[in-house]
mmCIF file of C-alpha atoms in Angstrom:
data_model
loop_
_atom_site.group_PDB
_atom_site.id
_atom_site.type_symbol
_atom_site.label_atom_id
_atom_site.label_comp_id
_atom_site.label_asym_id
_atom_site.label_seq_id
_atom_site.Cartn_x
_atom_site.Cartn_y
_atom_site.Cartn_z
ATOM 1 C CA MET A 530 26.139 8.385 -27.621
ATOM 2 C CA THR A 531 23.642 9.310 -24.999
ATOM 3 C CA PHE A 532 20.124 8.557 -24.921
ATOM 4 C CA GLU A 533 16.622 9.341 -22.839
ATOM 5 C CA LEU A 534 15.314 6.729 -19.984
ATOM 6 C CA THR A 535 11.893 6.755 -20.065
ATOM 7 C CA LYS A 536 8.858 5.165 -18.748
ATOM 8 C CA SER A 537 8.483 2.647 -21.558
ATOM 9 C CA LEU A 538 12.413 2.207 -21.806
ATOM 10 C CA ILE A 539 12.651 1.602 -18.082
ATOM 11 C CA GLU A 540 9.838 -1.722 -18.316
ATOM 12 C CA ASP A 541 11.970 -3.057 -21.436
ATOM 13 C CA ILE A 542 14.957 -2.698 -19.469
ATOM 14 C CA ILE A 543 12.708 -4.245 -16.138
ATOM 15 C CA PHE A 544 11.769 -7.213 -18.299
ATOM 16 C CA SER A 545 15.136 -8.274 -19.956
ATOM 17 C CA MET A 546 17.284 -7.965 -16.693
ATOM 18 C CA GLU A 547 15.085 -10.600 -15.523
ATOM 19 C CA ASP A 548 15.228 -12.548 -18.343
ATOM 20 C CA GLN A 549 17.998 -15.612 -17.166
ATOM 21 C CA ASP A 550 18.467 -17.159 -19.966
ATOM 22 C CA GLY A 551 18.883 -14.546 -22.479
ATOM 23 C CA GLU A 552 21.766 -12.050 -23.200
ATOM 24 C CA PHE A 553 20.743 -7.739 -23.935
ATOM 25 C CA ALA A 554 21.751 -4.378 -24.550
ATOM 26 C CA LEU A 555 20.098 -1.225 -24.955
ATOM 27 C CA ASP A 556 20.478 0.015 -28.829
ATOM 28 C CA ALA A 557 21.393 4.379 -27.940
ATOM 29 C CA SER A 558 20.935 4.487 -31.804
ATOM 30 C CA GLN A 559 17.335 2.974 -31.654
ATOM 31 C CA GLY A 560 17.066 4.047 -28.012
ATOM 32 C CA CYS A 561 15.456 0.087 -27.267
ATOM 33 C CA VAL A 562 16.476 -2.903 -25.743
ATOM 34 C CA ILE A 563 17.976 -5.952 -28.274
ATOM 35 C CA SER A 564 18.913 -8.789 -27.861
ATOM 36 C CA LEU A 565 22.112 -10.023 -28.732
ATOM 37 C CA ASP A 566 21.154 -13.688 -28.957
ATOM 38 C CA SER A 567 20.293 -13.172 -32.203
ATOM 39 C CA MET A 568 22.659 -10.719 -33.934
ATOM 40 C CA LEU A 569 26.107 -11.611 -35.315
ATOM 41 C CA GLN A 570 29.082 -10.834 -33.291
ATOM 42 C CA SER A 571 30.139 -8.118 -36.593
ATOM 43 C CA GLU A 572 26.888 -6.409 -35.947
ATOM 44 C CA ILE A 573 27.646 -6.519 -32.246
ATOM 45 C CA GLU A 574 31.197 -5.106 -32.458
ATOM 46 C CA GLU A 575 29.963 -2.654 -34.851
ATOM 47 C CA LEU A 576 27.163 -1.155 -32.642
ATOM 48 C CA ASP A 577 30.621 -1.425 -30.184
ATOM 49 C CA GLU A 578 32.409 1.106 -31.899
ATOM 50 C CA ASN A 579 30.391 3.286 -32.657
ATOM 51 C CA ASP A 580 29.528 4.005 -28.577
ATOM 52 C CA SER A 581 26.344 2.498 -29.457
ATOM 53 C CA LEU A 582 25.604 -0.670 -27.368
ATOM 54 C CA TYR A 583 24.888 -1.002 -23.129
ATOM 55 C CA SER A 584 25.362 -3.380 -21.361
ATOM 56 C CA LEU A 585 22.108 -3.202 -19.015
ATOM 57 C CA PRO A 586 23.205 -3.357 -15.266
ATOM 58 C CA LEU A 587 23.892 -6.610 -13.771
ATOM 59 C CA TRP A 588 20.643 -8.496 -11.854
ATOM 60 C CA THR A 589 20.938 -11.865 -10.876
ATOM 61 C CA SER A 590 18.867 -14.053 -8.883
ATOM 62 C CA ASN A 591 20.494 -13.102 -5.246
ATOM 63 C CA ASP A 592 19.070 -10.124 -6.357
ATOM 64 C CA GLY A 593 15.514 -11.487 -6.480
ATOM 65 C CA PHE A 594 15.623 -13.123 -3.554
ATOM 66 C CA GLU A 595 17.155 -10.316 -1.842
ATOM 67 C CA ILE A 596 14.033 -8.497 -2.544
ATOM 68 C CA MET A 597 11.622 -11.088 -1.254
ATOM 69 C CA GLU A 598 13.511 -10.901 2.354
ATOM 70 C CA ASP A 599 12.976 -7.300 2.420
ATOM 71 C CA PHE A 600 9.420 -7.584 1.118
ATOM 72 C CA ALA A 601 8.116 -10.437 3.663
ATOM 73 C CA GLU A 602 9.704 -8.217 6.192
ATOM 74 C CA SER A 603 7.709 -5.562 5.580
ATOM 75 C CA VAL A 604 4.219 -6.680 5.483
ATOM 76 C CA ARG A 605 2.264 -5.517 8.380
ATOM 77 C CA ILE A 606 -0.030 -8.740 8.241
ATOM 78 C CA PRO A 607 1.709 -10.736 10.751
ATOM 79 C CA LYS A 608 0.159 -14.252 9.168
ATOM 80 C CA VAL A 609 1.419 -13.070 6.055
ATOM 81 C CA ARG A 610 4.522 -12.242 7.146
ATOM 82 C CA SER A 611 5.373 -15.640 8.616
ATOM 83 C CA GLU A 612 4.312 -17.960 6.165
ATOM 84 C CA LEU A 613 6.542 -15.681 3.525
ATOM 85 C CA GLU A 614 9.715 -16.061 5.813
ATOM 86 C CA GLN A 615 8.840 -19.617 5.999
ATOM 87 C CA VAL A 616 8.936 -19.900 2.490
ATOM 88 C CA LEU A 617 12.132 -18.726 2.021
ATOM 89 C CA SER A 618 13.523 -20.263 4.490
ATOM 90 C CA ASN A 619 12.672 -24.122 2.694
ATOM 91 C CA GLY A 620 15.188 -22.541 0.719
ATOM 92 C CA ARG A 621 13.903 -25.453 -2.751
ATOM 93 C CA GLY A 622 11.508 -24.033 -5.139
ATOM 94 C CA VAL A 623 11.765 -20.625 -2.798
ATOM 95 C CA PHE A 624 10.622 -18.549 -6.075
ATOM 96 C CA ARG A 625 7.990 -21.177 -7.023
ATOM 97 C CA ASN A 626 6.460 -21.043 -3.491
ATOM 98 C CA TYR A 627 6.729 -18.167 -2.700
ATOM 99 C CA LYS A 628 4.581 -16.626 -6.205
ATOM 100 C CA ASN A 629 2.007 -19.772 -5.144
ATOM 101 C CA LEU A 630 1.859 -17.996 -1.676
ATOM 102 C CA LEU A 631 1.186 -14.224 -3.025
ATOM 103 C CA ASN A 632 -1.344 -16.006 -5.396
ATOM 104 C CA LYS A 633 -2.930 -16.834 -2.130
ATOM 105 C CA TYR A 634 -3.213 -12.721 -0.801
ATOM 106 C CA PRO A 635 -4.554 -10.905 -3.871
ATOM 107 C CA HIS A 636 -3.824 -7.322 -2.241
ATOM 108 C CA ILE A 637 -0.659 -8.360 -1.439
ATOM 109 C CA GLU A 638 0.548 -9.722 -4.312
ATOM 110 C CA LYS A 639 -0.273 -6.737 -6.028
ATOM 111 C CA GLN A 640 2.296 -4.355 -3.301
ATOM 112 C CA PHE A 641 4.795 -6.975 -3.773
ATOM 113 C CA HIS A 642 4.626 -6.305 -7.603
ATOM 114 C CA THR A 643 4.899 -2.673 -6.957
ATOM 115 C CA PHE A 644 7.294 -3.302 -3.941
ATOM 116 C CA LYS A 645 9.448 -5.232 -7.087
ATOM 117 C CA GLU A 646 9.103 -2.682 -9.681
ATOM 118 C CA LYS A 647 10.099 0.533 -7.171
ATOM 119 C CA LYS A 648 13.159 -1.008 -6.290
ATOM 120 C CA MET A 649 13.987 -2.505 -10.010
ATOM 121 C CA ARG A 650 13.330 1.043 -11.164
ATOM 122 C CA ALA A 651 16.187 2.958 -8.684
ATOM 123 C CA VAL A 652 18.720 0.100 -9.971
ATOM 124 C CA VAL A 653 18.396 1.645 -13.278
ATOM 125 C CA LEU A 654 17.786 4.922 -12.487
ATOM 126 C CA ASP A 655 21.286 4.306 -10.159
ATOM 127 C CA TRP A 656 22.855 2.361 -14.014
ATOM 128 C CA TYR A 657 21.536 5.961 -15.869
ATOM 129 C CA ASN A 658 23.014 8.065 -13.946
ATOM 130 C CA SER A 659 25.825 6.041 -13.710
ATOM 131 C CA LEU A 660 26.548 6.822 -17.379
ATOM 132 C CA ARG A 661 24.917 10.456 -17.386
ATOM 133 C CA GLU A 662 28.387 10.659 -15.318
ATOM 134 C CA SER A 663 30.454 9.173 -18.257
ATOM 135 C CA TRP A 664 28.245 11.575 -20.742
ATOM 136 C CA GLY A 665 29.328 14.773 -18.056
ATOM 137 C CA LEU A 666 25.929 15.279 -17.423
ATOM 138 C CA GLU A 667 23.961 15.647 -14.019
ATOM 139 C CA LYS A 668 21.796 13.041 -12.420
ATOM 140 C CA LEU A 669 18.484 12.978 -12.299
ATOM 141 C CA ASN A 670 16.677 12.901 -9.631
ATOM 142 C CA GLN A 671 13.608 12.142 -10.599
ATOM 143 C CA ASP A 672 12.044 8.491 -9.617
ATOM 144 C CA PHE A 673 9.816 7.444 -11.810
ATOM 145 C CA ASP A 674 7.204 6.888 -9.684
ATOM 146 C CA ASP A 675 3.763 7.685 -11.647
ATOM 147 C CA TYR A 676 1.956 4.720 -11.831
ATOM 148 C CA ASP A 677 -1.172 4.435 -10.889
ATOM 149 C CA ASP A 678 -2.235 3.929 -6.678
ATOM 150 C CA LEU A 679 -3.375 0.607 -6.190
ATOM 151 C CA ILE A 680 -5.832 2.087 -3.675
ATOM 152 C CA GLN A 681 -7.556 4.130 -6.497
ATOM 153 C CA GLN A 682 -7.867 0.656 -8.996
ATOM 154 C CA ASP A 683 -8.297 -2.287 -6.517
ATOM 155 C CA PHE A 684 -10.901 -0.081 -3.326
ATOM 156 C CA GLU A 685 -13.982 2.233 -3.674
ATOM 157 C CA PHE A 686 -14.940 4.889 -0.873
ATOM 158 C CA ILE A 687 -18.430 5.835 -0.666
ATOM 159 C CA PRO A 688 -20.672 7.049 2.511
ATOM 160 C CA TYR A 689 -21.510 4.842 5.169
ATOM 161 C CA ASN A 690 -25.249 3.485 4.710
ATOM 162 C CA GLN A 691 -26.585 2.732 7.524
ATOM 163 C CA THR A 692 -29.414 0.518 6.145
ATOM 164 C CA LYS A 693 -26.667 -1.470 4.053
ATOM 165 C CA ASP A 694 -23.778 -1.276 5.999
ATOM 166 C CA TYR A 695 -24.773 -1.761 9.251
ATOM 167 C CA ASP A 696 -24.497 -5.006 9.524
ATOM 168 C CA CYS A 697 -21.303 -6.161 8.068
ATOM 169 C CA ILE A 698 -19.623 -3.562 10.267
ATOM 170 C CA LEU A 699 -20.507 -4.752 13.345
ATOM 171 C CA ALA A 700 -20.037 -8.451 12.041
ATOM 172 C CA GLU A 701 -16.056 -7.125 11.449
ATOM 173 C CA ALA A 702 -16.368 -5.238 14.651
ATOM 174 C CA LYS A 703 -16.716 -8.535 16.065
ATOM 175 C CA LYS A 704 -13.854 -9.805 14.538
ATOM 176 C CA ILE A 705 -11.031 -7.480 15.512
ATOM 177 C CA ALA A 706 -12.789 -7.809 19.048
ATOM 178 C CA GLU A 707 -11.423 -11.347 18.881
ATOM 179 C CA GLU A 708 -8.065 -9.866 17.352
ATOM 180 C CA ILE A 709 -7.601 -8.309 20.755
ATOM 181 C CA LYS A 710 -8.379 -11.105 22.846
ATOM 182 C CA GLU A 711 -5.308 -12.864 21.312
ATOM 183 C CA ASP A 712 -2.814 -9.800 23.430
ATOM 184 C CA PHE A 713 -4.682 -10.072 26.644
ATOM 185 C CA THR A 714 -5.195 -13.470 28.594
ATOM 186 C CA GLY A 715 -8.732 -15.208 30.464
ATOM 187 C CA GLU A 716 -11.058 -13.045 31.919
ATOM 188 C CA ALA A 717 -9.303 -9.590 31.012
ATOM 189 C CA ALA A 718 -9.267 -10.494 28.248
ATOM 190 C CA LYS A 719 -12.986 -11.182 27.518
ATOM 191 C CA ALA A 720 -13.571 -7.914 28.920
ATOM 192 C CA ILE A 721 -11.418 -5.712 27.184
ATOM 193 C CA ALA A 722 -12.952 -6.789 23.708
ATOM 194 C CA HIS A 723 -16.282 -6.148 25.472
ATOM 195 C CA PHE A 724 -15.641 -2.589 26.156
ATOM 196 C CA TRP A 725 -13.884 -2.014 22.606
ATOM 197 C CA LEU A 726 -17.498 -2.385 21.035
ATOM 198 C CA ARG A 727 -19.502 -0.556 24.096
ATOM 199 C CA ARG A 728 -16.653 2.170 23.687
ATOM 200 C CA PHE A 729 -17.527 2.738 19.886
ATOM 201 C CA GLU A 730 -21.736 1.566 20.818
ATOM 202 C CA LEU A 731 -21.526 -1.021 17.994
ATOM 203 C CA GLU A 732 -22.486 -3.836 21.085
ATOM 204 C CA SER A 733 -25.933 -2.080 21.857
ATOM 205 C CA GLY A 734 -29.059 -3.342 20.472
ATOM 206 C CA ASP A 735 -30.040 0.792 20.816
ATOM 207 C CA SER A 736 -26.918 1.239 18.589
ATOM 208 C CA LYS A 737 -29.146 0.681 15.018
ATOM 209 C CA GLN A 738 -30.776 3.245 16.020
ATOM 210 C CA LEU A 739 -27.717 6.107 16.343
ATOM 211 C CA PRO A 740 -26.925 8.750 13.691
ATOM 212 C CA PHE A 741 -23.989 7.723 11.796
ATOM 213 C CA LEU A 742 -21.812 9.432 8.808
ATOM 214 C CA GLY A 743 -18.687 8.256 7.520
ATOM 215 C CA ILE A 744 -16.919 6.523 4.919
ATOM 216 C CA VAL A 745 -16.399 2.871 4.308
ATOM 217 C CA ALA A 746 -13.945 1.313 1.698
ATOM 218 C CA ARG A 747 -14.589 -2.235 -0.342
ATOM 219 C CA THR A 748 -13.279 -4.128 -2.464
ATOM 220 C CA THR A 749 -14.677 -3.887 -6.254
ATOM 221 C CA ALA A 750 -15.858 -7.590 -5.514
ATOM 222 C CA GLU A 751 -17.984 -6.130 -2.797
ATOM 223 C CA ASP A 752 -15.844 -7.447 0.030
ATOM 224 C CA PHE A 753 -16.071 -4.982 2.982
ATOM 225 C CA ALA A 754 -12.162 -3.378 3.982
ATOM 226 C CA GLY A 755 -12.175 -1.016 5.387
ATOM 227 C CA LEU A 756 -14.211 2.016 7.653
ATOM 228 C CA LEU A 757 -14.317 5.141 9.284
ATOM 229 C CA LEU A 758 -17.053 6.395 11.209
ATOM 230 C CA PHE A 759 -17.642 9.460 13.264
ATOM 231 C CA SER A 760 -20.464 9.951 15.273
ATOM 232 C CA ASP A 761 -23.388 12.965 14.838
ATOM 233 C CA CYS A 762 -23.657 14.974 17.782
ATOM 234 C CA SER A 763 -26.630 17.004 15.866
ATOM 235 C CA SER A 764 -28.903 16.253 19.327
ATOM 236 C CA PHE A 765 -26.120 18.540 21.532
ATOM 237 C CA ALA A 766 -23.855 20.430 19.373
ATOM 238 C CA LYS A 767 -24.974 20.834 15.724
ATOM 239 C CA LYS A 768 -22.552 20.299 13.025
ATOM 240 C CA VAL A 769 -19.933 18.679 15.514
ATOM 241 C CA VAL A 770 -18.862 15.084 14.805
ATOM 242 C CA ALA A 771 -17.176 12.508 17.435
ATOM 243 C CA LEU A 772 -14.874 9.334 15.898
ATOM 244 C CA THR A 773 -16.449 6.271 16.586
ATOM 245 C CA ALA A 774 -14.256 3.961 14.605
ATOM 246 C CA ILE A 775 -11.555 3.470 12.215
ATOM 247 C CA PHE A 776 -10.612 -0.527 11.474
ATOM 248 C CA VAL A 777 -9.141 -2.237 8.255
ATOM 249 C CA ASN A 778 -9.886 -5.373 7.155
ATOM 250 C CA GLN A 779 -7.018 -7.994 8.746
ATOM 251 C CA ASN A 780 -6.550 -9.091 4.607
ATOM 252 C CA PHE A 781 -6.097 -5.295 3.329
ATOM 253 C CA ARG A 782 -3.750 -3.663 5.764
ATOM 254 C CA GLY A 783 -0.155 -2.135 5.349
ATOM 255 C CA LEU A 784 -2.215 -0.736 1.961
ATOM 256 C CA GLY A 785 -2.665 2.714 2.849
ATOM 257 C CA ILE A 786 -5.992 2.190 3.600
ATOM 258 C CA ALA A 787 -6.645 4.082 6.771
ATOM 259 C CA ARG A 788 -4.895 6.610 5.484
ATOM 260 C CA GLU A 789 -6.992 7.258 2.374
ATOM 261 C CA LEU A 790 -10.302 6.388 4.580
ATOM 262 C CA PHE A 791 -8.941 9.682 7.101
ATOM 263 C CA SER A 792 -8.489 11.970 3.613
ATOM 264 C CA ARG A 793 -11.969 11.312 1.833
ATOM 265 C CA GLY A 794 -13.742 11.119 5.218
ATOM 266 C CA ILE A 795 -12.672 14.480 5.690
ATOM 267 C CA SER A 796 -13.475 15.848 2.560
ATOM 268 C CA TYR A 797 -17.133 13.940 3.217
ATOM 269 C CA LEU A 798 -17.681 15.435 5.963
ATOM 270 C CA LYS A 799 -16.250 18.538 5.311
ATOM 271 C CA SER A 800 -18.923 18.579 1.900
ATOM 272 C CA SER A 801 -22.241 17.693 4.284
ATOM 273 C CA GLY A 802 -21.666 20.612 6.193
ATOM 274 C CA ILE A 803 -19.273 19.627 9.425
ATOM 275 C CA GLN A 804 -17.635 22.274 11.407
ATOM 276 C CA SER A 805 -15.479 20.482 14.010
ATOM 277 C CA ILE A 806 -14.869 16.801 13.742
ATOM 278 C CA ILE A 807 -13.074 15.738 17.123
ATOM 279 C CA ILE A 808 -11.052 12.094 18.145
ATOM 280 C CA ALA A 809 -11.076 11.375 22.278
ATOM 281 C CA ASP A 810 -7.495 9.859 23.075
ATOM 282 C CA SER A 811 -8.907 6.664 23.836
ATOM 283 C CA ALA A 812 -10.267 6.163 20.672
ATOM 284 C CA LEU A 813 -7.657 6.081 18.466
ATOM 285 C CA PRO A 814 -4.604 3.515 17.859
ATOM 286 C CA ASP A 815 -1.066 4.704 18.241
ATOM 287 C CA PHE A 816 -0.144 3.742 14.951
ATOM 288 C CA LEU A 817 -2.721 6.764 14.105
ATOM 289 C CA GLU A 818 -1.486 9.424 15.648
ATOM 290 C CA PRO A 819 0.916 10.825 12.660
ATOM 291 C CA LEU A 820 -1.692 10.462 10.073
ATOM 292 C CA ILE A 821 -3.992 12.439 12.460
ATOM 293 C CA ALA A 822 -1.606 14.939 12.747
ATOM 294 C CA ARG A 823 -0.234 15.491 9.153
ATOM 295 C CA CYS A 824 -4.466 15.516 8.260
ATOM 296 C CA GLY A 825 -4.212 19.015 10.625
ATOM 297 C CA PHE A 826 -5.724 17.999 13.962
ATOM 298 C CA GLU A 827 -4.699 19.760 17.141
ATOM 299 C CA LYS A 828 -4.520 17.995 20.620
ATOM 300 C CA LYS A 829 -6.017 19.359 23.387
ATOM 301 C CA GLY A 830 -5.872 17.692 26.354
ATOM 302 C CA SER A 831 -7.264 14.149 25.724
ATOM 303 C CA PHE A 832 -8.914 15.373 22.585
ATOM 304 C CA TYR A 833 -7.810 15.808 19.155
ATOM 305 C CA VAL A 834 -9.844 18.300 17.252
ATOM 306 C CA LEU A 835 -9.366 19.447 13.929
ATOM 307 C CA GLU A 836 -11.667 22.762 13.526
ATOM 308 C CA LYS A 837 -13.832 24.482 10.742
ATOM 309 C CA ALA A 838 -11.132 27.292 8.779
ATOM 310 C CA ASP A 839 -8.533 22.991 8.739
ATOM 311 C CA ILE A 840 -11.251 21.247 7.214
#
């Protein structure tokens, strides 16, 4: 007997797969997961004889541990990744300790649950496609990845406000400068951090008077998460802006905030009448080059340019 794999059914299957204490199966006649623990043996046999009963995908604690390992490797924040890997290497109480550590980083925790759910949905889909093959049906290609984006739920993206945001942005920029120092030694570390701030015009006392346009990302609790900032060039080139700074708070990296900042920033600049966006090669981290290429920027010499027709 065939059945349709719906989003709600996937959720029920995953929930039951993780319950290591009970025995469950899918009743195709009802299109739902049932507990075999509460059924008589004769009832189970009847369903089985009618081809209505299907065993759920096999899922063990080893599978759960493997997901935790894979997720730890994917975390881009070195401090958090190191802590997760340390928990995994300790052995005893690993599942509880892993959960407790994630509780310290709410946004990383949400990222883990999304990662885990996607992996488990893939297992369910493989299982369902095996059944479809036995029914003589084609496999499904959909991945049911229609859950709300965590970024949309947990972050707000608002236009940069010079009066409200400047002091916070300057403080965050100085934190980034301290991070930069860790990659160098001695006087060179100080000089490079100083150059980073000066390059973004954020160390000068006059910078507070400079005209900026941009987008600030904050959590729903108003914590700073990231910034995309452009300098207004209207004094010598009307309707043109140049990238001043792009950075994401260390606690929120790896969530796609930089991508969202660029997407929203370009739309915001377009609505503000901007016709050209310029990014100096030296102002752009290497890992962002693929992102701005997808946004339509074209490299010309040592600059990336997005013209009016592409904005």
